[in-house]
Short mmCIF file of C-alpha atoms and ligand atoms in Angstrom, two decimals:
data_model
loop_
_atom_site.label_atom_id
_atom_site.label_comp_id
_atom_site.label_asym_id
_atom_site.label_seq_id
_atom_site.Cartn_x
_atom_site.Cartn_y
_atom_site.Cartn_z
CA MET S 3 -101.39 95.03 -214.45
CA THR S 4 -103.94 92.31 -213.80
CA HIS S 5 -106.15 93.15 -210.83
CA ARG S 6 -106.51 90.13 -208.56
CA ALA S 7 -109.05 91.37 -206.03
CA ALA S 8 -109.90 94.68 -204.40
CA VAL S 9 -110.12 96.02 -200.88
CA VAL S 10 -113.49 97.78 -200.53
CA GLY S 11 -113.63 98.34 -196.76
CA ALA S 12 -111.32 98.47 -193.73
CA GLY S 13 -111.71 98.88 -189.97
CA HIS S 14 -109.30 99.28 -187.06
CA THR S 15 -109.34 99.55 -183.28
CA ARG S 16 -106.95 101.71 -181.33
CA PHE S 17 -103.72 99.75 -180.65
CA GLY S 18 -102.28 99.84 -177.12
CA VAL S 19 -103.07 98.77 -173.58
CA LEU S 20 -106.83 98.45 -173.91
CA ALA S 21 -109.63 97.54 -171.53
CA ASP S 22 -111.58 95.64 -174.20
CA GLY S 23 -111.34 91.86 -174.43
CA PRO S 24 -110.72 89.95 -177.68
CA ARG S 25 -114.35 89.66 -178.75
CA ALA S 26 -115.02 93.37 -178.31
CA LEU S 27 -111.86 94.26 -180.24
CA LEU S 28 -112.83 91.95 -183.08
CA ARG S 29 -116.36 93.37 -183.20
CA THR S 30 -115.09 96.96 -183.38
CA ALA S 31 -112.73 96.20 -186.28
CA VAL S 32 -115.30 94.15 -188.22
CA ASP S 33 -118.10 96.69 -187.67
CA GLY S 34 -115.71 99.43 -188.82
CA ALA S 35 -114.74 97.53 -191.97
CA LEU S 36 -118.36 96.86 -192.97
CA ALA S 37 -119.47 100.41 -192.15
CA SER S 38 -116.67 101.84 -194.32
CA ILE S 39 -117.99 100.24 -197.51
CA ASP S 40 -119.25 103.26 -199.47
CA ARG S 41 -122.35 101.70 -201.00
CA GLY S 42 -122.92 99.41 -198.04
CA ALA S 43 -122.83 95.67 -197.38
CA ASP S 44 -123.80 93.81 -194.27
CA ARG S 45 -122.71 90.62 -192.57
CA SER S 46 -125.10 88.52 -194.65
CA SER S 47 -123.20 89.49 -197.84
CA LEU S 48 -119.99 87.83 -196.61
CA GLY S 49 -119.24 84.44 -198.13
CA GLU S 50 -116.07 83.45 -196.30
CA ALA S 51 -113.85 84.83 -193.53
CA PHE S 52 -110.32 84.41 -192.20
CA LEU S 53 -109.03 85.23 -188.73
CA ALA S 54 -105.33 85.89 -188.11
CA THR S 55 -104.35 85.32 -184.50
CA LEU S 56 -101.60 83.67 -182.53
CA GLY S 57 -103.98 83.06 -179.63
CA PHE S 58 -101.52 84.91 -177.36
CA GLY S 59 -101.80 83.84 -173.74
CA GLY S 60 -103.72 80.74 -174.78
CA TRP S 61 -106.92 82.69 -175.49
CA GLN S 62 -109.15 80.36 -177.54
CA ILE S 63 -106.08 78.69 -178.98
CA GLY S 64 -108.25 76.05 -180.65
CA ASN S 65 -111.08 76.83 -183.05
CA SER S 66 -110.69 80.59 -182.67
CA SER S 67 -112.25 81.28 -186.05
CA ALA S 68 -115.54 80.06 -184.56
CA VAL S 69 -115.49 83.24 -182.46
CA LEU S 70 -115.28 85.28 -185.64
CA ALA S 71 -118.19 83.27 -187.04
CA GLU S 72 -120.28 84.15 -183.98
CA GLU S 73 -119.51 87.82 -184.54
CA ILE S 74 -120.23 87.99 -188.24
CA SER S 75 -122.21 85.11 -189.51
CA PRO S 76 -125.71 84.18 -188.55
CA ALA S 77 -125.65 82.13 -191.78
CA GLY S 78 -122.68 80.09 -190.60
CA ILE S 79 -120.27 80.80 -193.46
CA PRO S 80 -116.90 79.01 -193.45
CA THR S 81 -114.28 80.70 -191.25
CA VAL S 82 -110.63 79.70 -190.97
CA ARG S 83 -107.88 80.70 -188.54
CA VAL S 84 -104.52 81.56 -190.10
CA GLU S 85 -101.50 81.30 -187.82
CA ASN S 86 -98.01 82.16 -189.05
CA ALA S 87 -96.70 83.98 -185.96
CA CYS S 88 -96.27 87.73 -186.56
CA ALA S 89 -97.02 87.18 -190.28
CA SER S 90 -100.45 85.68 -189.57
CA GLY S 91 -102.18 88.83 -190.85
CA GLY S 92 -100.25 88.98 -194.13
CA PHE S 93 -100.91 85.31 -194.80
CA ALA S 94 -104.61 85.72 -193.92
CA VAL S 95 -104.86 88.58 -196.44
CA ARG S 96 -103.27 86.26 -199.00
CA GLU S 97 -105.83 83.54 -198.21
CA GLY S 98 -108.65 86.04 -198.53
CA VAL S 99 -107.44 87.25 -201.93
CA ARG S 100 -107.08 83.67 -203.14
CA ALA S 101 -110.61 82.81 -201.99
CA VAL S 102 -111.92 85.78 -204.00
CA GLU S 103 -109.87 84.73 -207.03
CA ARG S 104 -111.25 81.21 -206.84
CA GLY S 105 -114.71 82.70 -207.05
CA GLU S 106 -115.75 81.15 -203.74
CA ALA S 107 -117.40 84.29 -202.46
CA ASP S 108 -118.39 87.73 -203.67
CA LEU S 109 -117.22 89.36 -200.44
CA VAL S 110 -114.55 87.98 -198.09
CA LEU S 111 -113.62 89.29 -194.64
CA VAL S 112 -110.08 89.13 -193.27
CA ALA S 113 -109.64 90.05 -189.61
CA GLY S 114 -106.59 90.07 -187.36
CA LEU S 115 -106.63 90.14 -183.58
CA GLU S 116 -104.39 89.89 -180.53
CA LYS S 117 -104.95 90.54 -176.85
CA MET S 118 -101.50 90.68 -175.25
CA THR S 119 -101.37 93.05 -172.31
CA ASP S 120 -103.47 91.09 -169.83
CA LEU S 121 -100.56 88.79 -168.87
CA LEU S 122 -97.74 89.16 -166.40
CA ASN S 123 -94.29 89.78 -167.95
CA ALA S 124 -93.00 86.20 -167.58
CA ARG S 125 -96.07 84.83 -169.37
CA ARG S 126 -95.70 87.48 -172.09
CA ARG S 127 -92.13 86.39 -172.68
CA TYR S 128 -93.28 82.77 -172.95
CA TRP S 129 -96.00 83.58 -175.47
CA LEU S 130 -93.69 85.82 -177.52
CA GLY S 131 -91.17 82.99 -177.55
CA VAL S 132 -93.44 80.24 -178.85
CA SER S 133 -92.99 81.44 -182.45
CA GLY S 134 -89.19 81.16 -182.40
CA ASP S 135 -87.29 77.93 -182.88
CA THR S 136 -88.08 75.79 -179.84
CA GLU S 137 -84.98 73.64 -179.58
CA TRP S 138 -82.17 76.08 -180.37
CA GLU S 139 -83.70 79.42 -179.43
CA ARG S 140 -86.61 79.38 -176.96
CA LEU S 141 -85.44 76.56 -174.67
CA ALA S 142 -81.92 77.98 -174.74
CA GLY S 143 -83.31 81.25 -173.34
CA LEU S 144 -83.05 83.40 -176.47
CA THR S 145 -85.89 85.95 -176.76
CA PHE S 146 -87.04 87.64 -179.97
CA ALA S 147 -85.30 90.82 -178.88
CA GLY S 148 -82.21 88.63 -178.37
CA VAL S 149 -82.37 87.20 -181.91
CA TYR S 150 -82.82 90.65 -183.45
CA GLY S 151 -80.05 91.95 -181.17
CA LEU S 152 -77.68 89.36 -182.68
CA ILE S 153 -78.71 90.39 -186.17
CA ALA S 154 -78.29 94.09 -185.32
CA SER S 155 -74.82 93.49 -183.80
CA GLU S 156 -73.63 91.87 -186.99
CA TYR S 157 -75.18 94.63 -189.13
CA VAL S 158 -73.69 97.44 -187.01
CA ALA S 159 -70.25 95.79 -187.18
CA ARG S 160 -70.49 95.57 -190.96
CA TYR S 161 -71.82 98.98 -191.99
CA PRO S 162 -70.57 102.39 -190.74
CA HIS S 163 -73.24 104.65 -189.17
CA ALA S 164 -75.68 101.73 -188.90
CA ARG S 165 -76.40 102.46 -185.22
CA ASP S 166 -77.44 106.01 -186.15
CA ALA S 167 -79.68 104.64 -188.88
CA LEU S 168 -81.41 102.36 -186.34
CA ALA S 169 -82.01 105.40 -184.13
CA GLU S 170 -83.41 107.30 -187.11
CA VAL S 171 -85.87 104.45 -187.82
CA ALA S 172 -87.14 104.67 -184.23
CA SER S 173 -87.32 108.47 -184.22
CA LYS S 174 -89.07 108.62 -187.61
CA ASN S 175 -91.65 105.96 -186.73
CA HIS S 176 -92.40 107.58 -183.36
CA GLU S 177 -92.86 110.90 -185.19
CA ASN S 178 -95.20 109.19 -187.68
CA GLY S 179 -97.14 107.68 -184.75
CA THR S 180 -97.98 111.17 -183.49
CA ARG S 181 -100.13 111.60 -186.63
CA ASN S 182 -102.00 108.30 -186.17
CA PRO S 183 -104.82 108.41 -183.60
CA ASN S 184 -104.84 104.58 -183.49
CA ALA S 185 -101.15 104.31 -182.57
CA HIS S 186 -100.04 102.77 -179.27
CA PHE S 187 -97.42 105.53 -178.82
CA GLN S 188 -98.06 109.11 -179.86
CA LYS S 189 -94.94 110.74 -178.51
CA ARG S 190 -91.81 112.02 -180.22
CA VAL S 191 -88.48 110.35 -179.45
CA ALA S 192 -85.26 112.06 -180.57
CA ARG S 193 -82.37 110.03 -181.99
CA GLU S 194 -80.32 110.85 -178.88
CA ASP S 195 -83.10 109.41 -176.66
CA VAL S 196 -83.02 106.20 -178.67
CA LEU S 197 -79.25 105.91 -178.25
CA ARG S 198 -79.43 106.67 -174.50
CA ALA S 199 -82.37 104.36 -173.69
CA PRO S 200 -81.95 101.28 -171.45
CA ARG S 201 -80.54 98.29 -173.34
CA VAL S 202 -82.93 95.42 -174.11
CA ALA S 203 -80.65 93.23 -176.25
CA ASP S 204 -77.44 94.98 -177.22
CA PRO S 205 -77.23 97.06 -179.40
CA LEU S 206 -81.04 97.39 -179.30
CA GLY S 207 -82.55 99.58 -176.60
CA LEU S 208 -86.12 100.23 -175.45
CA TYR S 209 -86.98 102.49 -178.41
CA ASP S 210 -85.61 100.00 -180.95
CA CYS S 211 -88.36 97.54 -179.94
CA CYS S 212 -92.02 97.35 -180.85
CA PRO S 213 -94.28 97.28 -177.79
CA VAL S 214 -96.65 94.58 -176.57
CA SER S 215 -100.09 95.78 -177.70
CA ASP S 216 -103.77 94.84 -177.88
CA GLY S 217 -105.73 95.50 -181.05
CA ALA S 218 -107.63 94.31 -184.09
CA ALA S 219 -108.01 95.22 -187.75
CA ALA S 220 -110.25 93.98 -190.55
CA ILE S 221 -110.60 94.40 -194.30
CA VAL S 222 -113.29 93.42 -196.79
CA LEU S 223 -112.23 92.05 -200.18
CA ALA S 224 -114.31 91.84 -203.35
CA SER S 225 -113.55 90.44 -206.76
CA ALA S 226 -111.90 92.98 -209.06
CA GLU S 227 -114.84 92.90 -211.48
CA HIS S 228 -117.48 93.49 -208.80
CA ALA S 229 -115.55 95.97 -206.67
CA ARG S 230 -117.25 99.05 -208.13
CA LYS S 231 -120.59 97.69 -206.97
CA TYR S 232 -119.35 98.61 -203.47
CA THR S 233 -117.28 101.75 -204.03
CA ASP S 234 -115.97 104.10 -206.72
CA THR S 235 -112.52 103.93 -205.15
CA PRO S 236 -111.48 100.30 -204.65
CA VAL S 237 -107.87 99.51 -203.83
CA PHE S 238 -106.71 96.72 -206.10
CA VAL S 239 -104.40 93.87 -205.09
CA GLU S 240 -101.81 93.68 -207.88
CA GLY S 241 -99.29 91.17 -206.60
CA LEU S 242 -98.89 88.62 -203.81
CA GLY S 243 -95.80 86.79 -202.67
CA ALA S 244 -95.12 84.47 -199.75
CA ALA S 245 -92.13 82.40 -198.71
CA SER S 246 -90.46 80.69 -195.78
CA ASP S 247 -86.96 79.96 -194.48
CA ARG S 248 -85.24 77.85 -191.81
CA LEU S 249 -86.83 78.57 -188.44
CA ALA S 250 -83.64 78.92 -186.37
CA VAL S 251 -81.43 81.82 -187.46
CA GLN S 252 -78.29 79.73 -186.93
CA GLU S 253 -79.39 77.47 -189.82
CA ARG S 254 -79.37 80.37 -192.29
CA ALA S 255 -76.55 81.26 -194.66
CA GLU S 256 -76.36 84.81 -193.30
CA LEU S 257 -77.68 86.68 -190.28
CA THR S 258 -78.28 90.05 -191.92
CA ARG S 259 -80.73 89.11 -194.63
CA PHE S 260 -84.13 87.41 -194.67
CA ASP S 261 -84.38 85.25 -197.77
CA ALA S 262 -88.09 84.67 -197.14
CA SER S 263 -88.68 88.44 -197.55
CA ARG S 264 -86.56 88.51 -200.70
CA ARG S 265 -88.42 85.59 -202.29
CA ALA S 266 -91.85 86.90 -201.26
CA GLY S 267 -91.00 90.38 -202.59
CA ASP S 268 -89.67 89.09 -205.90
CA ALA S 269 -92.80 86.97 -206.39
CA ALA S 270 -95.12 89.90 -205.65
CA PHE S 271 -93.30 92.22 -208.09
CA ALA S 272 -93.23 89.52 -210.79
CA MET S 273 -96.96 88.94 -210.39
CA ALA S 274 -97.76 92.67 -210.49
CA GLY S 275 -95.39 93.28 -213.40
CA ILE S 276 -94.13 96.56 -211.96
CA ASP S 277 -90.71 97.91 -210.92
CA ARG S 278 -89.67 98.98 -207.43
CA SER S 279 -89.58 102.56 -208.73
CA ALA S 280 -93.38 102.50 -209.14
CA VAL S 281 -93.98 102.07 -205.40
CA ASP S 282 -94.96 105.30 -203.61
CA PHE S 283 -94.67 104.10 -200.00
CA LEU S 284 -94.06 100.98 -197.92
CA GLU S 285 -95.59 99.38 -194.87
CA VAL S 286 -92.80 97.08 -193.64
CA HIS S 287 -92.38 94.83 -190.62
CA ASP S 288 -90.27 96.91 -188.20
CA CYS S 289 -90.73 94.76 -185.08
CA PHE S 290 -87.24 95.96 -184.14
CA THR S 291 -85.53 98.89 -185.88
CA ILE S 292 -83.02 96.57 -187.57
CA ALA S 293 -85.94 94.82 -189.28
CA GLU S 294 -86.87 98.00 -191.21
CA LEU S 295 -83.33 98.29 -192.61
CA LEU S 296 -83.28 94.61 -193.59
CA ALA S 297 -86.70 94.95 -195.24
CA LEU S 298 -85.52 97.79 -197.51
CA GLU S 299 -82.60 95.61 -198.64
CA ASP S 300 -84.41 92.26 -198.82
CA LEU S 301 -87.25 93.78 -200.85
CA GLY S 302 -84.75 95.12 -203.37
CA PHE S 303 -85.14 98.88 -202.84
CA VAL S 304 -81.44 99.30 -202.02
CA PRO S 305 -78.36 97.05 -202.21
CA ARG S 306 -76.94 95.34 -199.07
CA GLY S 307 -75.94 97.99 -196.53
CA GLY S 308 -77.69 100.68 -198.61
CA ALA S 309 -80.52 101.09 -196.09
CA VAL S 310 -78.17 103.03 -193.80
CA ASP S 311 -77.61 105.94 -196.20
CA LEU S 312 -81.18 105.87 -197.50
CA THR S 313 -82.56 106.13 -193.97
CA LEU S 314 -80.08 108.76 -192.77
CA SER S 315 -80.81 110.87 -195.87
CA GLY S 316 -84.43 111.32 -194.68
CA ALA S 317 -85.78 109.55 -197.79
CA THR S 318 -87.99 107.24 -195.71
CA ARG S 319 -89.69 110.11 -193.85
CA PRO S 320 -93.22 110.99 -195.10
CA THR S 321 -91.82 113.89 -197.16
CA GLY S 322 -88.97 111.80 -198.61
CA ARG S 323 -88.82 109.95 -201.89
CA LEU S 324 -89.75 106.55 -200.35
CA PRO S 325 -91.86 106.97 -197.20
CA VAL S 326 -91.77 103.92 -194.92
CA ASN S 327 -94.38 103.16 -192.25
CA PRO S 328 -96.31 106.45 -192.35
CA ASP S 329 -98.69 105.04 -189.69
CA GLY S 330 -95.85 104.64 -187.16
CA GLY S 331 -95.08 101.02 -188.04
CA LEU S 332 -94.99 98.23 -185.50
CA LYS S 333 -92.52 100.40 -183.56
CA ALA S 334 -94.95 103.18 -182.64
CA LYS S 335 -98.37 102.05 -183.85
CA GLY S 336 -97.89 98.78 -181.94
CA HIS S 337 -97.77 95.10 -182.77
CA PRO S 338 -100.79 93.06 -181.68
CA ILE S 339 -99.40 90.02 -183.45
CA GLY S 340 -102.31 88.68 -185.54
CA ALA S 341 -103.62 92.18 -186.30
CA THR S 342 -100.41 93.62 -187.74
CA GLY S 343 -100.50 92.33 -191.33
CA VAL S 344 -104.17 93.33 -191.69
CA SER S 345 -103.46 96.74 -190.13
CA GLN S 346 -100.81 97.39 -192.81
CA VAL S 347 -103.49 96.89 -195.49
CA TYR S 348 -105.86 99.18 -193.55
CA GLU S 349 -103.23 101.95 -193.79
CA ILE S 350 -102.71 101.32 -197.50
CA PHE S 351 -106.50 101.42 -198.06
CA LEU S 352 -106.71 104.83 -196.37
CA GLN S 353 -103.63 106.25 -198.08
CA LEU S 354 -104.47 105.14 -201.63
CA ARG S 355 -107.97 106.62 -201.28
CA GLY S 356 -106.59 109.92 -199.98
CA GLY S 357 -108.20 109.40 -196.55
CA ALA S 358 -105.18 109.27 -194.23
CA GLY S 359 -105.68 112.77 -192.82
CA ALA S 360 -102.64 114.40 -191.21
CA ARG S 361 -100.35 111.59 -192.36
CA GLN S 362 -101.52 111.49 -195.99
CA ILE S 363 -98.74 110.82 -198.51
CA PRO S 364 -99.63 113.18 -201.40
CA ASP S 365 -100.73 111.44 -204.62
CA ALA S 366 -99.90 107.92 -203.39
CA GLU S 367 -101.01 105.44 -206.06
CA THR S 368 -99.07 102.23 -205.36
CA ALA S 369 -97.96 100.71 -202.05
CA LEU S 370 -96.38 97.57 -200.63
CA ALA S 371 -97.17 95.61 -197.45
CA HIS S 372 -94.50 93.35 -195.92
CA ASN S 373 -95.22 91.12 -192.92
CA VAL S 374 -92.65 88.82 -191.30
CA GLY S 375 -93.18 85.82 -189.01
CA GLY S 376 -90.66 85.34 -186.19
CA ALA S 377 -87.14 86.36 -187.13
CA GLY S 378 -87.68 85.85 -190.85
CA ALA S 379 -89.00 82.28 -190.95
CA THR S 380 -92.07 83.34 -192.94
CA ALA S 381 -92.86 86.42 -195.00
CA ALA S 382 -95.82 87.71 -196.95
CA VAL S 383 -95.67 90.65 -199.38
CA ALA S 384 -98.54 92.30 -201.25
CA LEU S 385 -98.70 95.16 -203.75
CA PHE S 386 -101.71 97.44 -204.03
CA ALA S 387 -102.78 100.14 -206.48
CA ARG S 388 -105.43 102.84 -206.49
CA GLY S 389 -108.41 101.95 -208.68
N1 COA C 409 -91.11 101.38 -177.13
C1 COA C 409 -91.24 102.56 -176.45
N2 COA C 409 -91.65 102.64 -175.17
C2 COA C 409 -91.97 101.49 -174.56
C3 COA C 409 -91.85 100.24 -175.20
C4 COA C 409 -91.43 100.22 -176.54
N3 COA C 409 -91.33 99.06 -177.19
N4 COA C 409 -92.24 99.25 -174.35
C5 COA C 409 -92.57 99.88 -173.20
N5 COA C 409 -92.41 101.22 -173.33
C6 COA C 409 -92.61 102.24 -172.31
C7 COA C 409 -93.94 102.07 -171.58
O1 COA C 409 -94.96 102.83 -172.19
C8 COA C 409 -93.59 102.59 -170.19
O2 COA C 409 -93.58 104.01 -170.25
P1 COA C 409 -94.08 104.88 -168.98
O3 COA C 409 -93.13 104.54 -167.88
O4 COA C 409 -93.95 106.30 -169.48
O5 COA C 409 -95.47 104.44 -168.73
C9 COA C 409 -92.15 102.15 -170.01
O6 COA C 409 -91.60 102.02 -171.33
C10 COA C 409 -92.01 100.83 -169.28
O7 COA C 409 -92.96 99.91 -169.82
P2 COA C 409 -92.95 98.35 -169.49
O8 COA C 409 -94.21 97.78 -170.05
O9 COA C 409 -92.63 98.17 -168.04
O10 COA C 409 -91.72 97.86 -170.36
P3 COA C 409 -91.04 96.44 -170.31
O11 COA C 409 -89.64 96.66 -169.88
O12 COA C 409 -91.89 95.46 -169.57
O13 COA C 409 -91.08 96.01 -171.86
C11 COA C 409 -89.96 95.61 -173.90
C12 COA C 409 -90.28 96.63 -172.79
C13 COA C 409 -89.15 96.31 -174.98
C14 COA C 409 -89.18 94.43 -173.32
C15 COA C 409 -91.32 95.10 -174.49
O14 COA C 409 -92.01 96.19 -175.06
C16 COA C 409 -91.10 94.00 -175.51
O15 COA C 409 -90.95 92.83 -175.18
N6 COA C 409 -91.16 94.34 -176.83
C17 COA C 409 -90.93 93.37 -177.89
C18 COA C 409 -92.21 92.62 -178.24
C19 COA C 409 -91.91 91.50 -179.22
O16 COA C 409 -90.90 90.81 -179.13
N7 COA C 409 -92.82 91.28 -180.19
C20 COA C 409 -92.61 90.28 -181.22
C21 COA C 409 -91.67 90.81 -182.24
S1 COA C 409 -91.03 89.59 -183.33
#
């Protein structure tokens, strides 16, 4: 494998309904990422920085990376905002890795941030909707839960026991969230509770949905050759893939697959030169439970419909053969939009260095991060390996 860059530090706020405003959240995540670098590095060592944020609620919707610059850079280094809806974080990580590869900076910061809970429900719905297709979805009244509900209906009609598998995704990820002190939800939810919960967009109920959360995450990237200057245990980026698809789901060939995820996954595996069987655990974009099943299929871990049996067999639990979302996923950890893709890499950084505490996957060496924008219009995939 050719190492492309390495993660040498990572920081994270709690996710949830938080009193802190956006600047304080960003500061906590960035301070945490810099403080976690074993042999130390301060703000003045950073050469470039990227900020993933949707600007939910209209918060600093223009020039938001200047806020990051104020937090990190007395020297005024270049900072860029990356916005690709819920995949903003994954695409910002990709930009950060590419900046390192181009040799533009020795150390690059990638931060993700969203403040979502300070709005009334109607405004939340508006700001969630802006990343869907405007003409055919948002203005027609279709919400994101509605789009994923359509996808889930089709999937449940096609594959026996699919509704139970959706409930298992929710129950597993809530269970995983109880072991993550940063998670929005830290309570167990049984499969029966998921099935009995109030409907949000049939067949999806309350526990099939990710929540609306505040939070931030940050990582520090170094070039592969200089990584050991900062730590003895860097986490190397081995493969990157990114792709897009038609924005409106009605324009796609099929409802129950995301071609952007498939293309991004294939590109990441081709770049890393490894097989699916080498991956020890996955961080996938489970904004709704159906999305976790689609991810397993789109990323090539199982054939179409195969995610039902895999999930019901317990294989995706932390003790199974392919753990998925050990941190609770978007479902239980929360989904502060711009922070999510960066938070997935935070989890991988902890896990591959053996520092994930009660949720540690034993001997994890290789992991995949998968971040989706909207209902599959954009996707970013990255593969990581222990140094
Ligand atoms: N999962 C589990 N519990 C949830 C929850 C979720 N997603 N959302 C809210 N709750 C809980 C709350 O903690 C609260 O519990 P409490 O009564 O014990 O305090 C209760 O349910 C009611 O919370 P409330 O905030 O009033 O819920 P809501 O009805 O306003 O919102 C959803 C629920 C599912 C509509 C909202 O979480 C949502 O829109 N999620 C999807 C976000 C989204 O689309 N993101 C982009 C993805 S592409």
